[in-house]
Coordinates of C-alpha atoms in Angstrom, one line a residue:
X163 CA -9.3 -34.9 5.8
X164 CA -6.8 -34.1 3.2
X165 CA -9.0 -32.3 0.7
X166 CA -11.0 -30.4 3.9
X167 CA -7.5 -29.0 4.5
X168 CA -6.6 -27.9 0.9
X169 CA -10.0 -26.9 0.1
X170 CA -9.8 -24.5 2.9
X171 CA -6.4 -23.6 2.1
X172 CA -7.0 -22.4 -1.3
X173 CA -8.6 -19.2 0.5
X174 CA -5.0 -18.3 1.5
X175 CA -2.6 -18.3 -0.9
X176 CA 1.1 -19.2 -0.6
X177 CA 2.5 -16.4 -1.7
X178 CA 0.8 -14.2 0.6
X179 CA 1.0 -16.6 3.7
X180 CA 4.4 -15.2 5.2
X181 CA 3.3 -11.2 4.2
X182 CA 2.9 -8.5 6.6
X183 CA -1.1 -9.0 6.0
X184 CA -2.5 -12.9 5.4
X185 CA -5.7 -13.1 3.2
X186 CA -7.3 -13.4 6.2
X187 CA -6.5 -10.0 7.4
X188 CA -4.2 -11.3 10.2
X189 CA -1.6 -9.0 10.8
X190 CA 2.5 -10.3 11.3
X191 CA 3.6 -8.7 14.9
X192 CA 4.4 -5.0 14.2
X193 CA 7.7 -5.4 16.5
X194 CA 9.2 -7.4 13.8
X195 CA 9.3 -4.2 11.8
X196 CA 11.6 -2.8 14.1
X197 CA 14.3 -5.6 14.0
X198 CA 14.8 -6.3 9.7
X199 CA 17.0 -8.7 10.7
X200 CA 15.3 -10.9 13.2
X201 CA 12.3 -10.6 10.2
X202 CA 14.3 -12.1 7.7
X203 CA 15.0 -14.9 9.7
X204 CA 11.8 -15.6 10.4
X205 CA 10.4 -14.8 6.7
X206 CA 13.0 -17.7 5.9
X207 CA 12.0 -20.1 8.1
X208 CA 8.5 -20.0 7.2
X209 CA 9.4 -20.0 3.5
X210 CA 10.9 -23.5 4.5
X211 CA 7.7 -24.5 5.7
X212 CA 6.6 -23.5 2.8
X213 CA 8.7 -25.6 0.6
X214 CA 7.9 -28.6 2.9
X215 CA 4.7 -28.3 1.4
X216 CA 2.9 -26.8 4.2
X217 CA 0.1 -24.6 3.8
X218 CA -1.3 -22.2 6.3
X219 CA -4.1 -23.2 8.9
X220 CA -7.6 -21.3 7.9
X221 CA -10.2 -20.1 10.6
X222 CA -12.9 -22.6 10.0
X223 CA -10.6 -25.5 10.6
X224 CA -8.9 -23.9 13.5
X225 CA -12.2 -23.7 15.1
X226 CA -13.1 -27.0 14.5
X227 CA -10.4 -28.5 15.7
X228 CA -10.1 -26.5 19.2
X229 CA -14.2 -27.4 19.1
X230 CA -13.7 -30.7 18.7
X231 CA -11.0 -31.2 21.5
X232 CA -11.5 -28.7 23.8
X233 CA -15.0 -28.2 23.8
X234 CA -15.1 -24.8 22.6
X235 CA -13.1 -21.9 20.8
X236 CA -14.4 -19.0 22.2
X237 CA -12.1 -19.4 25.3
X238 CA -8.6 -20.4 26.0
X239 CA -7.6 -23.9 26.4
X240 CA -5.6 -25.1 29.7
X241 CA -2.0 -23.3 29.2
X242 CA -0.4 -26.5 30.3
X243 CA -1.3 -27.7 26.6
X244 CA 0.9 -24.5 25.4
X245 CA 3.7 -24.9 27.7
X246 CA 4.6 -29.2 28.2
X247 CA 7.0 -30.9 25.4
X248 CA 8.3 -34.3 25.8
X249 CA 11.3 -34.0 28.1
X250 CA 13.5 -36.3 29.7
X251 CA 15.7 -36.4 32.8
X252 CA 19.0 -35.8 33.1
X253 CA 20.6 -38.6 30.6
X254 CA 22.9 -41.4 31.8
X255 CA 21.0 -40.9 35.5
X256 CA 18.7 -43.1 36.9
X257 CA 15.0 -43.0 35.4
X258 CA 16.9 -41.5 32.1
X259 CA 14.2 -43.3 30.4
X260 CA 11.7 -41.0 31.5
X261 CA 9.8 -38.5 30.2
X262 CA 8.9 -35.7 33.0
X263 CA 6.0 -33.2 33.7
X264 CA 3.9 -31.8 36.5
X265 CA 0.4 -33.2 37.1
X266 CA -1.8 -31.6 34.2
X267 CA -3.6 -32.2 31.5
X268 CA -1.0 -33.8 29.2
X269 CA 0.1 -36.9 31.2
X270 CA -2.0 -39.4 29.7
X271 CA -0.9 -38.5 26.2
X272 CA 2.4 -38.6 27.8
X273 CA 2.3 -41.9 29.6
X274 CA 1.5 -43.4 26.1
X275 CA 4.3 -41.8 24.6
X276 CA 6.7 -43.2 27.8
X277 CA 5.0 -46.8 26.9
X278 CA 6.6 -46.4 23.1
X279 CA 9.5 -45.1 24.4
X280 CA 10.0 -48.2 26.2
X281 CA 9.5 -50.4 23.9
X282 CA 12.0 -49.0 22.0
X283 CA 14.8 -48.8 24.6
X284 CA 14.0 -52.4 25.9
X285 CA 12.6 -54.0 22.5
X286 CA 13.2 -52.4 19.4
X287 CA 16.9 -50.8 19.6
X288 CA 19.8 -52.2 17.5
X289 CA 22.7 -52.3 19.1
X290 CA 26.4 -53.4 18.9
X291 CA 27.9 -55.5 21.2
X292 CA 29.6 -53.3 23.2
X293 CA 26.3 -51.0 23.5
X294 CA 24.2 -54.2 24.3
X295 CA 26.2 -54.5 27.5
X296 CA 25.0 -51.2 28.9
X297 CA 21.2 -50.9 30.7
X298 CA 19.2 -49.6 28.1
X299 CA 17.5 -47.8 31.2
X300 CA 20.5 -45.4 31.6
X301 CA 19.7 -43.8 28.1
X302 CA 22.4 -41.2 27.0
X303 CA 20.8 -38.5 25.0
X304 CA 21.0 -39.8 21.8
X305 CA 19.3 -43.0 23.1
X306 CA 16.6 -40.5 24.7
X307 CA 16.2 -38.5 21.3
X308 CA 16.1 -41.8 18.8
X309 CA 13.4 -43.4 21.7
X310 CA 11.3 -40.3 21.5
X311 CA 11.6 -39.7 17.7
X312 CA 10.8 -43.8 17.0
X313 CA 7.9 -43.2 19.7
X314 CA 5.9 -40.5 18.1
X315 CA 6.1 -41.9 14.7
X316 CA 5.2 -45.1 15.6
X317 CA 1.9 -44.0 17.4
X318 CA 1.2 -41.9 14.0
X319 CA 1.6 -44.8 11.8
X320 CA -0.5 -46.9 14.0
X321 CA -3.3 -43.9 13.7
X322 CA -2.9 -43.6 10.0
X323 CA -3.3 -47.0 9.3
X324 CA -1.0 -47.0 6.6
X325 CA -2.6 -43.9 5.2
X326 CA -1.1 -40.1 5.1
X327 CA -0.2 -38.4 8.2
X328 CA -1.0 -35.1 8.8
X329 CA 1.0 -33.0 11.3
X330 CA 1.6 -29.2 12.3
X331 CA 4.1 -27.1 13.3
X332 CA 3.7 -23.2 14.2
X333 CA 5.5 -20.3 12.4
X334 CA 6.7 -17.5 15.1
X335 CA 5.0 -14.5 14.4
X336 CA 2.4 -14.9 11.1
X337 CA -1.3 -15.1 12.3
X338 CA -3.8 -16.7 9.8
X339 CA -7.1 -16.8 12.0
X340 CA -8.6 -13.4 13.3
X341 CA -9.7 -12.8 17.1
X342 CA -13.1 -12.8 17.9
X343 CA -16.6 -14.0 19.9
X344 CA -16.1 -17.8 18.0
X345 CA -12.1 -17.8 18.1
X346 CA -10.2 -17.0 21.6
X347 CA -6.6 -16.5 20.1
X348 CA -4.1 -19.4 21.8
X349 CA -0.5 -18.1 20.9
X350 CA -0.6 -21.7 18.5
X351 CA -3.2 -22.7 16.8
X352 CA -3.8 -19.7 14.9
X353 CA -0.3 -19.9 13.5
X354 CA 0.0 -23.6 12.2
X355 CA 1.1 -24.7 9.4
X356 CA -0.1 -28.0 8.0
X357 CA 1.7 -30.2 6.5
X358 CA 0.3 -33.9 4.7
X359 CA 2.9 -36.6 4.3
X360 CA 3.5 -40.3 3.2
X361 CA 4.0 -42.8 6.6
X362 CA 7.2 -43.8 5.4
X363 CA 10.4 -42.1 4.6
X364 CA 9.1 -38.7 4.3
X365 CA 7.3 -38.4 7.8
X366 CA 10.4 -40.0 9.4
X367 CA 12.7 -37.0 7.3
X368 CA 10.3 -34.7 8.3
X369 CA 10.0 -35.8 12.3
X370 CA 13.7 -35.0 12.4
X371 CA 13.6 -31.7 10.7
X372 CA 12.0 -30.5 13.1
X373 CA 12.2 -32.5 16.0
X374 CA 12.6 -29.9 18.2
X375 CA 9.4 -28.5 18.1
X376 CA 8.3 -31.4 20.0
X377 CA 11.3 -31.7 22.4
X378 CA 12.6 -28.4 23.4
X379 CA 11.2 -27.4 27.0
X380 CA 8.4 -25.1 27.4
X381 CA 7.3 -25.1 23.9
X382 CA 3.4 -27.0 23.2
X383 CA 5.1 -30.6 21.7
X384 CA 2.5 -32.3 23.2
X385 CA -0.2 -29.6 21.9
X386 CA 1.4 -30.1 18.5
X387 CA 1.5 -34.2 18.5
X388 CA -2.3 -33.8 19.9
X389 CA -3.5 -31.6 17.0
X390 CA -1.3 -34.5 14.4
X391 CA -2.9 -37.7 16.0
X392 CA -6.3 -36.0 15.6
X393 CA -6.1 -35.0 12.1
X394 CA -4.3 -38.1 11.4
X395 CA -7.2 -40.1 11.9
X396 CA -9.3 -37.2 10.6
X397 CA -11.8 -35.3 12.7
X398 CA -14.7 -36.6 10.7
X399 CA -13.6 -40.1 12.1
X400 CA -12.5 -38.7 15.7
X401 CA -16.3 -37.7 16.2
X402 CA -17.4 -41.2 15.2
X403 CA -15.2 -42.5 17.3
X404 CA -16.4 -40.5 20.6
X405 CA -19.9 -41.6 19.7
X406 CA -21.0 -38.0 18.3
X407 CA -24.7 -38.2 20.2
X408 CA -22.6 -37.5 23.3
X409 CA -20.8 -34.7 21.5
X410 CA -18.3 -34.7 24.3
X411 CA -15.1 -32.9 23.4
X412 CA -11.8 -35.6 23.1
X413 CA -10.4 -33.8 26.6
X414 CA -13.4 -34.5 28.7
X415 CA -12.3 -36.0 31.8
X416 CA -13.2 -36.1 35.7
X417 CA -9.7 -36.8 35.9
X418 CA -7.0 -34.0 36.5
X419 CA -4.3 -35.6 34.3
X420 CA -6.6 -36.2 31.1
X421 CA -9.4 -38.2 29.5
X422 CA -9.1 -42.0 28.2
X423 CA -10.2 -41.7 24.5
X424 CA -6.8 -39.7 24.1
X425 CA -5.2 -42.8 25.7
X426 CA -7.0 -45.2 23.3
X427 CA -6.3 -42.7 20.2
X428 CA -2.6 -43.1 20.4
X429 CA -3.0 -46.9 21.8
X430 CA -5.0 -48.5 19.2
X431 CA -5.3 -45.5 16.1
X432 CA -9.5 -45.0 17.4
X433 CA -10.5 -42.4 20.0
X434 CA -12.9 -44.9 21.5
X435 CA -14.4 -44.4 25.0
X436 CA -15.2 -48.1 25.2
X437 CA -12.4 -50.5 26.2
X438 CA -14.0 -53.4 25.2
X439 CA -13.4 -56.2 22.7
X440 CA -14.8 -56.2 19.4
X441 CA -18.1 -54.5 19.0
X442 CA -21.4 -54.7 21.3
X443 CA -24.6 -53.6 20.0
X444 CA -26.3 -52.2 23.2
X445 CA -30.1 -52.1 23.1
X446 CA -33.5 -52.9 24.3
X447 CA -36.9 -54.1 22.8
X448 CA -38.1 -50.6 22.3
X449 CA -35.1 -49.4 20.4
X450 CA -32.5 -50.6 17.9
X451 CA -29.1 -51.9 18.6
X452 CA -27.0 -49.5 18.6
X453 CA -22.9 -51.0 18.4
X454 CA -20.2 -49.8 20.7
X455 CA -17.0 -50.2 18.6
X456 CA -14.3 -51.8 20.9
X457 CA -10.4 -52.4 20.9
X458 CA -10.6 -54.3 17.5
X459 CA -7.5 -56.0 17.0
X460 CA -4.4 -57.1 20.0
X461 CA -2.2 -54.0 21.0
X462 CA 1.2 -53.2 20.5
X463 CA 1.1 -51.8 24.3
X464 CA -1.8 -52.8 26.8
X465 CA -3.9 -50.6 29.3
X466 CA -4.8 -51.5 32.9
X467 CA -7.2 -49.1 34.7
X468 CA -9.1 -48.9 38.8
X469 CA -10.8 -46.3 40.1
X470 CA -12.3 -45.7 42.8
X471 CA -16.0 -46.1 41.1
X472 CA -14.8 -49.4 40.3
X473 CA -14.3 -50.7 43.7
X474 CA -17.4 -53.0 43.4
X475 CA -16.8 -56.1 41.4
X476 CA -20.5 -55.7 39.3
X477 CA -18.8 -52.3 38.2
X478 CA -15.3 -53.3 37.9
X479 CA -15.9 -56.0 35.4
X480 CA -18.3 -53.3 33.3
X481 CA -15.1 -50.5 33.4
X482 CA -12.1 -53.7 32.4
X483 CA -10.0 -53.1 29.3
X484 CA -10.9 -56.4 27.5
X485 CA -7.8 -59.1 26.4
X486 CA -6.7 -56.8 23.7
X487 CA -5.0 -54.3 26.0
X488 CA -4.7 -56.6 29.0
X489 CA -2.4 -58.9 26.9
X490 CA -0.8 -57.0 24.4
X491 CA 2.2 -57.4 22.3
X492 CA 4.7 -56.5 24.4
X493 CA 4.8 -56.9 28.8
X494 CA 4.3 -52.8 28.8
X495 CA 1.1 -51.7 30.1
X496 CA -0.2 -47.7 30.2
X497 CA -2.0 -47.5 33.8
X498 CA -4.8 -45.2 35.0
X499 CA -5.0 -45.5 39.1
X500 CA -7.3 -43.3 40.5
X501 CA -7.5 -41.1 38.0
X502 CA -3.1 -41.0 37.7
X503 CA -1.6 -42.0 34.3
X504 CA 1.8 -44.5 34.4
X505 CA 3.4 -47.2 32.8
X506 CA 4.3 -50.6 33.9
X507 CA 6.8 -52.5 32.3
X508 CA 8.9 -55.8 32.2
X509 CA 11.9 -56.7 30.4
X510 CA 11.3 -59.9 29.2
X511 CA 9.7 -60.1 25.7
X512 CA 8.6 -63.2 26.6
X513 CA 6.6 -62.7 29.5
X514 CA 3.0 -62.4 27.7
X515 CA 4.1 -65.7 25.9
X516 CA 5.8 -68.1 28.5
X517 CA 3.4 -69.5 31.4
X518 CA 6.1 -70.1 33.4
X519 CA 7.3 -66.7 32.6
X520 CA 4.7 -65.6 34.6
X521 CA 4.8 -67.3 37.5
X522 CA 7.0 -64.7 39.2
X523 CA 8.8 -61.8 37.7
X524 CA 9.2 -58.5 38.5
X525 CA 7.2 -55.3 37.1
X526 CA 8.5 -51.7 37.4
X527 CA 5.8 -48.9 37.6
X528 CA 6.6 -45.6 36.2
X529 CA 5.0 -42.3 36.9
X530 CA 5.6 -39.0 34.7
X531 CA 6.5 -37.1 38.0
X532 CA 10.0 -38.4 37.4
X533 CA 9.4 -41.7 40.3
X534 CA 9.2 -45.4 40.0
X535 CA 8.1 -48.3 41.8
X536 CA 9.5 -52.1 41.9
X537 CA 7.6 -54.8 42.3
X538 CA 7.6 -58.6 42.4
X539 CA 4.3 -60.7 41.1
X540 CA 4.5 -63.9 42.5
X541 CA 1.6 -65.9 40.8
X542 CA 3.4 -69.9 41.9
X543 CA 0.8 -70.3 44.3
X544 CA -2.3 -69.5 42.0
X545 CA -0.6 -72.1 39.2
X546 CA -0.2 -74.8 41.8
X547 CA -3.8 -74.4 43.0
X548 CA -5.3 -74.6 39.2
X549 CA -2.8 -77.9 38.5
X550 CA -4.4 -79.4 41.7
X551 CA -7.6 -78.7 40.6
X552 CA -7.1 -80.5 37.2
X553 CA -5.2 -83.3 39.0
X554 CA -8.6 -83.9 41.0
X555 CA -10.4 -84.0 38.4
X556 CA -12.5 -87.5 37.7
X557 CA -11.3 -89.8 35.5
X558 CA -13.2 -92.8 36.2
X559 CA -17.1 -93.0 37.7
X560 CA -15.1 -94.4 41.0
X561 CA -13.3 -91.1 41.1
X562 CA -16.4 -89.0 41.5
X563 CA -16.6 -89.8 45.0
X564 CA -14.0 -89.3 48.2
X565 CA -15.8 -91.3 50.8
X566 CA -13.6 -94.4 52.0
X567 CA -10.7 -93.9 49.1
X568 CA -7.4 -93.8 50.7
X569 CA -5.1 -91.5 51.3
X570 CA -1.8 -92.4 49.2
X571 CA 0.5 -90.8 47.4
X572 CA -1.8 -89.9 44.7
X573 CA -5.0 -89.6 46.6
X574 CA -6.8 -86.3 47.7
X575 CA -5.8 -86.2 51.1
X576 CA -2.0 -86.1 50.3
X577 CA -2.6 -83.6 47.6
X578 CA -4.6 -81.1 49.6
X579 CA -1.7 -81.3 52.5
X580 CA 1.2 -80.8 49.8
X581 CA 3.1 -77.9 50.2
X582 CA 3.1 -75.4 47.5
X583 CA 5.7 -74.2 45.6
X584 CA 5.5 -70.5 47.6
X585 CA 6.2 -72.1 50.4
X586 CA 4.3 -73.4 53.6
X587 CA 0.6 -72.9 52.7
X588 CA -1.1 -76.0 51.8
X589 CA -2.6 -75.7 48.1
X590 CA -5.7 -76.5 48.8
X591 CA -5.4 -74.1 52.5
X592 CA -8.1 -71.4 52.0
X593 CA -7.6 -67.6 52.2
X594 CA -4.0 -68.1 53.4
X595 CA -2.7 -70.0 50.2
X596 CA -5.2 -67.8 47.6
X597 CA -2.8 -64.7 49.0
X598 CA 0.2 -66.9 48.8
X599 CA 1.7 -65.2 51.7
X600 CA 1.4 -68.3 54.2
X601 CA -1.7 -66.8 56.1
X602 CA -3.3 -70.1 56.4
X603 CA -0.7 -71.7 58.5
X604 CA -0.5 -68.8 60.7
X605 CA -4.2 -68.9 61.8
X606 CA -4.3 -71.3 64.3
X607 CA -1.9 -68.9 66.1
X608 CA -4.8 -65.6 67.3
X609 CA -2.2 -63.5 68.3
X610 CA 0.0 -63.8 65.8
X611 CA -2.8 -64.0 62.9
X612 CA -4.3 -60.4 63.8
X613 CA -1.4 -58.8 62.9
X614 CA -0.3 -60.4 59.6
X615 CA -4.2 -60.1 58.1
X616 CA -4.2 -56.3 59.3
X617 CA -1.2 -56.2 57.4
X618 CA -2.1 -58.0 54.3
X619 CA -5.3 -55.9 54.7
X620 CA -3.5 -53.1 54.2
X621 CA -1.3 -54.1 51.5
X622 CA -4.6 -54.9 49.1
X623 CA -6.6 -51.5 50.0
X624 CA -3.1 -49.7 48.3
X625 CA -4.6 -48.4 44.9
X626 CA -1.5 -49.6 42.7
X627 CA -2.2 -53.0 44.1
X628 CA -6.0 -53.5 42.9
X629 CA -4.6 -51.9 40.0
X630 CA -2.3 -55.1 39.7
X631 CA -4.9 -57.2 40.5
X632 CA -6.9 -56.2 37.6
X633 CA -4.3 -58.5 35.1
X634 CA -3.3 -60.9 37.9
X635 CA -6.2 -61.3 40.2
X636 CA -4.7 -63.6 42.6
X637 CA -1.0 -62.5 42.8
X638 CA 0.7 -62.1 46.1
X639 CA 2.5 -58.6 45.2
X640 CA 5.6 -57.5 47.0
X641 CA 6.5 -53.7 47.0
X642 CA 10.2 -52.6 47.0
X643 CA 9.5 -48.9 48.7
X644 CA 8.4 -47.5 51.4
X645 CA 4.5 -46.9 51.7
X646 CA 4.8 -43.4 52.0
X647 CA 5.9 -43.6 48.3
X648 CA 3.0 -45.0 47.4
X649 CA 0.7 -42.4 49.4
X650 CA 2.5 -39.6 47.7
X651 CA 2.2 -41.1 44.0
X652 CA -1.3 -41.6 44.2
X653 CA -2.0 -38.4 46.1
X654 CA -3.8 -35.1 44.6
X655 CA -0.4 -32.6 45.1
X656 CA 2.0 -34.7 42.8

């Protein structure tokens, strides 16, 4: 990727790059004549970028690259690309640890971003004593700054793969691509400069040189940090990735708030479609096997993901994340819910690690529209049932049968009646103690049963809760929030 970017750069030379009149025959905005001042300014600034060691973007990669993401050149891209950075709310306030955005385009890339920005605030930050006692949740704007920063350059190392990252920022007025039929000028691309730098110390000196062209509002930070990931890994590599015999563009989605390989680009360093384990070599006896190149090694953070389409089980299981992103690293998982990106998080390190951990905690869900859902997972009464399944199993021929063995403190009869630890169900009870909400003792009561499995009924058709059930398939799930809130988070307006 590197020496496709230089090779094409030699056709524009440095000195010329920030003239009234680029090799290219791009012109600098004439207005700029007008205000000598203001052109000095910017004449400087891009002589900066210049002595950064960037080099101006030329026409044939600018057109591949737009190809390559957005399907074509020729037109303009969605403006929300141009117009979203990576913005937080009000600092100190509650949900200061989010990032914020309409429904568009963007919010996977951004939900990813939130997931690393998590992991900072709740994992990753040193602090002093006195700082340790505040909620890392109520981030101040320098925590919200040093979150975001750690964030992006943590997803470009993962891309890089210890190799050199390659990132871009735009000059203000200097044009290096010309307008026409195969190029649809963007207000952006056109103008980048390209910069190639070392993982290390120099991309982290360079992130905050210029931080702001991620962060300040209304500028195309997330535009920006989608053109470095993808040149990152290289677009050579990115086409691989997206199995090229599709050639689908990395933004093609049936989903309003963008596709999945961009999720699994800045998740696990490969735009892969396939969410899988490992590789699959997928084939029949008339062709060759053709692999499917998985989630290769355990992520940092995980990925959950229903849809409607998955609804059936036979389908469900094909369209499952594999262990890799269901169990990553760290208890914070990127969600996709009918088709709308969040992030579910815990605060204990340990969750992923600790059985009993995971018996019952409680999860937050987090969407980019600037809301959040708590929720408790209560998985005690699926543990009990599996340690009364191993307690009955045989351990002598004369425990492989039931009839005429009697009933005693350790016999099968006592252990099916025992209560669990959820309370009132017996473990061995049926449909009421798989939902551990006590349905099973309820039943021999008809009127009062109708009402609490219409209700239970209820609570597992809410998309957020099959979502859940996708990591913890037989958790009885409690929702702090009204159910309107849940209605209006998974609706089509927010």
């Amino acid at each position: 990727m590197r020496s496709q970017v230089q090779t094409g750069h030699r056709t524009v030379p440095r000195e010329k790059s920030f003239a009234n009149e680029s090799q290219s025959g791009a012109k600098v905005s004439s207005g700029n004549r007008n205000h000598p001042a203001e052109h000095d300014i910017q004449l400087e600034m891009n002589k900066e970028f210049i002595t950064q060691g960037g080099l101006p973007i030329t026409s044939e990669l600018a057109t591949d690259l737009r190809n390559l993401i957005f399907g074509t050149a020729a037109i303009p891209m969605r403006a929300e690309w141009l117009q979203t950075s990576f913005v937080f709310g009000a600092p100190k306030e509650e949900l200061a640890y989010g990032l914020r955005s309409p429904r568009n385009a963007t919010r996977g890339l951004l939900s990813v971003v939130q997931g690393f920005v998590l992991k900072y605030l709740l994992f990753a930050r040193k602090t002093s004593r006195v700082a340790a006692l505040t909620d890392p949740l109520l981030a101040n704007a320098e925590m919200q700054r040093e979150a975001l920063f750690c964030a992006l350059v943590e997803i470009l190392r993962t891309i890089s793969d210890k190799g050199k990252v390659t990132m871009v920022l735009p000059s203000e007025d200097e044009v290096f691509v010309d307008h026409s039929a195969s190029y649809f000028h963007d207000s952006v691309t056109e103008k980048l400069y390209v910069f190639t730098l070392s993982p290390n110390e120099e991309l982290e000196h360079f992130m905050k040189r210029n931080f702001k062209y991620f962060s300040e509002e209304e500028t195309p930070g997330t535009l920006l940090f989608l053109y470095s990931a993808v040149l990152t890994r290289s677009m050579g590599k990115v086409r691989t990735d997206l199995d090229s015999s599709k050639s689908s563009p990395l933004t093609m989605s049936n989903h309003e708030e963008g596709s999945l390989m961009i999720v699994t680009l800045l998740l696990t360093g490969r735009a892969t479609p396939y969410i899988h384990n490992g590789v699959v070599n997928v084939g029949d006896e008339s062709s060759y096997a053709v692999p499917q190149y998985g989630v290769l090694k355990r992520c940092m953070i995980g990925l959950l993901l229903w849809d409607i389409e998955s609804s059936s089980a036979a389908v469900n299981q094909s369209r499952q994340p594999g262990s890799r992103l269901k169990t990553p690293n760290y208890p914070i998982w990127v969600t996709s819910c009918t088709g709308h990106y969040g992030v579910v998080f815990n605060r204990n390190p340990d969750l992923l690690r600790n059985y009993h951990a995971e018996s019952r905690f409680d999860v937050n869900y987090y969407s980019c529209s600037g809301h959040q859902i708590q929720m408790t997972i209560d998985n005690r009464t699926y543990n009990e049932q599996a340690l009364v399944m191993l307690e009955r199993q045989p351990i002598t021929p004369e425990g492989t049968s039931m009839a005429g063995k009697p009933a005693g403190k350790d016999g099968e009869a006592s252990a099916a009646a025992a209560p669990t630890p959820g309370g009132g169900a017996p473990a061995g009870g049926g449909v009421g103690a798989a939902s551990g909400g006590g349905v099973g003792g309820a039943a021999s009561g008809a009127s009062g049963s109708s009402d609490v499995v219409a209700k239970e009924e209820s609570t597992l058709n809410t998309p957020l809760q099959r979502l859940i059930r996708t990591k913890w398939e037989e958790a009885t799930i409690s929702f702090h929030v009204q159910p309107s809130m849940l209605s209006y988070l998974f609706s089509t307006t927010q």
